[in-house]
Coordinates of C-alpha atoms in Angstrom, one line a residue:
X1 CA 23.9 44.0 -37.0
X2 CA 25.3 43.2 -40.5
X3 CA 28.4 45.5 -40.3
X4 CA 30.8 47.4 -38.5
X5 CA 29.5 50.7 -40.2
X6 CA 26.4 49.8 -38.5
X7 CA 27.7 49.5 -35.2
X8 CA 29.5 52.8 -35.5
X9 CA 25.7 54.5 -36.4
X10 CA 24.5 53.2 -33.4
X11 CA 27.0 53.7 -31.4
X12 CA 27.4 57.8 -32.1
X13 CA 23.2 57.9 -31.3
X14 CA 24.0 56.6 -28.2
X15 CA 26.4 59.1 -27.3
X16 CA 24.9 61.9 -28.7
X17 CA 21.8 60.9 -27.0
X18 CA 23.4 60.5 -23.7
X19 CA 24.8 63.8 -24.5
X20 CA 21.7 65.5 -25.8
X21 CA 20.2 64.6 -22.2
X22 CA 22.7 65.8 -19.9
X23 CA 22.0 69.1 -21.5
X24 CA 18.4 68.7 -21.3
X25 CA 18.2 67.5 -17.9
X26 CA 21.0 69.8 -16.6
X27 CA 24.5 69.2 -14.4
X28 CA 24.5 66.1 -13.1
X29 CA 24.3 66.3 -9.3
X30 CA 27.4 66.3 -6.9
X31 CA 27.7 62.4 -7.1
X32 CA 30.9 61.4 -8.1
X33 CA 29.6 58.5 -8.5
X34 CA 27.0 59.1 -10.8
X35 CA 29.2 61.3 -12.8
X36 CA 31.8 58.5 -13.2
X37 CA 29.3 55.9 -14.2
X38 CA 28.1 58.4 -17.3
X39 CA 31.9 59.5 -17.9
X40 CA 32.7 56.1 -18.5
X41 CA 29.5 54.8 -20.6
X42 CA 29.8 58.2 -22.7
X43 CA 33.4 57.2 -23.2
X44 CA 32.7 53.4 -23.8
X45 CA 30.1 54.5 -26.6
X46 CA 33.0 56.9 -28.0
X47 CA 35.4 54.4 -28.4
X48 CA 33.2 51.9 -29.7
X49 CA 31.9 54.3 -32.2
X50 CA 35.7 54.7 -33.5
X51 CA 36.3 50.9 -33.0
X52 CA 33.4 50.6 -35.7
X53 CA 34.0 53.7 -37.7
X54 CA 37.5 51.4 -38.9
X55 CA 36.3 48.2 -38.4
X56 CA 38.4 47.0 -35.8
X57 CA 41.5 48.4 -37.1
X58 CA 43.4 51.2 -35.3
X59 CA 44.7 53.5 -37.5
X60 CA 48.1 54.4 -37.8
X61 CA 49.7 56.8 -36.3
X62 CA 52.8 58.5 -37.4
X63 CA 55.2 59.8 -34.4
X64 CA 54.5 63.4 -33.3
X65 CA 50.7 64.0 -35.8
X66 CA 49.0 66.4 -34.2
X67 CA 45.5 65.0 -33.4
X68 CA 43.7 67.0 -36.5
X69 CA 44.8 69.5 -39.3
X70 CA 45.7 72.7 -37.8
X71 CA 43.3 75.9 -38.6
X72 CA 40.4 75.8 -36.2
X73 CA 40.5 74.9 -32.5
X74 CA 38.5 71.6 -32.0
X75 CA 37.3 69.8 -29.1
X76 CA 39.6 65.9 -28.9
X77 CA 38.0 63.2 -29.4
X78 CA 38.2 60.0 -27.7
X79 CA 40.8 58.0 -30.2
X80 CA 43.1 61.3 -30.1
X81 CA 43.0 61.4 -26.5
X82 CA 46.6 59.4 -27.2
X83 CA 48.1 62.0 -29.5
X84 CA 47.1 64.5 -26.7
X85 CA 49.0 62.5 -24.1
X86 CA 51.9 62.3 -26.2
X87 CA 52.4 65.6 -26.7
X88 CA 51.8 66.7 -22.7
X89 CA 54.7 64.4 -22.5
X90 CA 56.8 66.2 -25.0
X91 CA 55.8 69.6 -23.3
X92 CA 56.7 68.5 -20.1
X93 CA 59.9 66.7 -21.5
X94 CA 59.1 63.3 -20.1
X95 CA 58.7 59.9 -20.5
X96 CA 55.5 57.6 -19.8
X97 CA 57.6 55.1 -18.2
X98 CA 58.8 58.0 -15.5
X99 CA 55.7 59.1 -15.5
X100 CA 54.2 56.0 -14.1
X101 CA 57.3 55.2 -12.1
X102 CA 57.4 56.1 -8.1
X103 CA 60.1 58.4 -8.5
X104 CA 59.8 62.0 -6.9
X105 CA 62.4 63.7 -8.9
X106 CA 60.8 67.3 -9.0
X107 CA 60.3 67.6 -12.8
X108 CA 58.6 64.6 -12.7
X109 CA 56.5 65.1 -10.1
X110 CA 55.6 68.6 -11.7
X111 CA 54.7 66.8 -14.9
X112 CA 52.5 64.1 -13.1
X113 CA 50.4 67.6 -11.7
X114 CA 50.8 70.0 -14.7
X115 CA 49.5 66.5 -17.2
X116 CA 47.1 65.3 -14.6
X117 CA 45.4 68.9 -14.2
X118 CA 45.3 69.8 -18.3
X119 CA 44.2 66.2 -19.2
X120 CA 41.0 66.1 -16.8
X121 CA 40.4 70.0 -16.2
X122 CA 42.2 71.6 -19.2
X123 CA 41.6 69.8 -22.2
X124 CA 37.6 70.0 -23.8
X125 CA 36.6 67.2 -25.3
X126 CA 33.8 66.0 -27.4
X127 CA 32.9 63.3 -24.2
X128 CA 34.9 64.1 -21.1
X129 CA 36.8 60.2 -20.1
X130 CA 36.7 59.8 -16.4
X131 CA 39.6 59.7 -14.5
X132 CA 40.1 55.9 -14.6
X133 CA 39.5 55.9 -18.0
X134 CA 42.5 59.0 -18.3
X135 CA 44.5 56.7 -15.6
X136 CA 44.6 53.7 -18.2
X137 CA 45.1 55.9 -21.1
X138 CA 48.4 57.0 -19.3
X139 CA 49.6 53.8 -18.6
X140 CA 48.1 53.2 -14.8
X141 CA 46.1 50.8 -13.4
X142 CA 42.6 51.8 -13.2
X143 CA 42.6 52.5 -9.4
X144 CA 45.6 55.0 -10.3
X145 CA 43.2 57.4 -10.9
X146 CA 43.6 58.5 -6.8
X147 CA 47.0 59.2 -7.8
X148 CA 45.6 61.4 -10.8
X149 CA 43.0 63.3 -8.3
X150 CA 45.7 64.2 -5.7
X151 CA 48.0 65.4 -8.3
X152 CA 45.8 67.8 -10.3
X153 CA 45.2 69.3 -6.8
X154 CA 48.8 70.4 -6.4
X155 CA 49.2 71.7 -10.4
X156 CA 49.2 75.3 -9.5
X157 CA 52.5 75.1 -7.6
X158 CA 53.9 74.4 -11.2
X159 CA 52.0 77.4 -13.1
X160 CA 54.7 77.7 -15.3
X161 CA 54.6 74.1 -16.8
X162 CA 50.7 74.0 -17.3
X163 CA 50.4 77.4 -18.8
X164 CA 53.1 75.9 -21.5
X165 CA 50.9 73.2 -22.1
X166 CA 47.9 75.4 -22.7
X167 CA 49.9 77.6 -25.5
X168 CA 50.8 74.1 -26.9
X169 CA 47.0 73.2 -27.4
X170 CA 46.8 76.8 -28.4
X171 CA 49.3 76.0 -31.2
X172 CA 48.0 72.9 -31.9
X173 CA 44.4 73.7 -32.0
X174 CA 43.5 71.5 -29.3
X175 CA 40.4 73.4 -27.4
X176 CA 40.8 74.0 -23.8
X177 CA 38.8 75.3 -21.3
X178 CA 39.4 78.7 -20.0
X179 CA 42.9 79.2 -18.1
X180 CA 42.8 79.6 -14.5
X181 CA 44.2 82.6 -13.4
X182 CA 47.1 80.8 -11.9
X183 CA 48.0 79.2 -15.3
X184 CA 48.2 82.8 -17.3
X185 CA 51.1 84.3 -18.6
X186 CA 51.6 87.4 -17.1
X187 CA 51.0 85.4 -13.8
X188 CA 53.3 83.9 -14.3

């Protein structure tokens, strides 16, 4: 290929192609295996596609953007998946560093479960990362994605902190997928 822009064409085919035939084909079936291995090439293709789209250089970020213009809700994208992160952190009033630590303080063990469940379950995005993918994002080792499965289990017991971050997105215009009951408001 002559250029980056290119490598960013071909790259966004992929993933939409890969996307396109999910739909077609229907859910993928209960391998978590299998769903892992498309999660992370569908995310792969993503971030290539971005890597290209600025030929190899990130763009920077001032502290606290949102991840697009406010005005219409919008599903992330792989290169704001950072932004998103950031501001979980804000809502939940920590740090990444305590985040990843091994401390069981109870707000930050509420945050690890109230970020854990709205970054794998809550958030839409355009190509859902898998969880070691998210893990890495956030500043873990790739096996830390156990750690991310066994705390989005327990987010419910801290309702109040994940229905927070969903009127954040709300604000934002981050698109989420629907609330679970537990996460509302008024059950709150």
């Amino acid at each position: 290929m002559s250029d980056w822009y290119e490598v960013a064409v071909v790259a966004e085919s992929f993933q939409q192609q890969l996307e396109a035939a999910l739909a077609e084909y229907g859910p993928v079936p209960q391998d978590e295996r299998a769903k892992a291995l498309i999660g992370q090439a569908a995310f792969a293709l993503g971030t290539l596609s971005d890597y290209a789209a600025t030929k190899g250089q990130p763009e920077p970020k001032p502290a606290g953007a949102t991840p697009r213009p406010l005005g219409s809700v919008q599903r992330v994208r792989v290169n704001e998946i950072p932004t998103v992160i950031e501001m979980l952190f804000g809502v939940a009033d920590i740090t990444q560093r305590a985040f990843v630590s091994k401390t069981r303080a109870l707000g930050v063990v509420a945050a690890r479960r109230a970020i854990a469940w709205m970054l794998y379950e809550g958030i839409e995005y355009e190509v859902k990362p898998s969880l070691p993918d998210l893990a890495v994002l956030l500043g873990m080792s790739p096996t830390g994605h156990a750690t991310l499965v066994g705390q989005k289990k327990r987010a419910e017991l801290h309702a109040e902190l994940a229905a927070r971050m969903y009127d954040e997105c709300d604000r934002l215009g981050i698109k989420t997928n629907p609330r679970p009951d537990w996460a509302r408001k008024e059950q709150v």
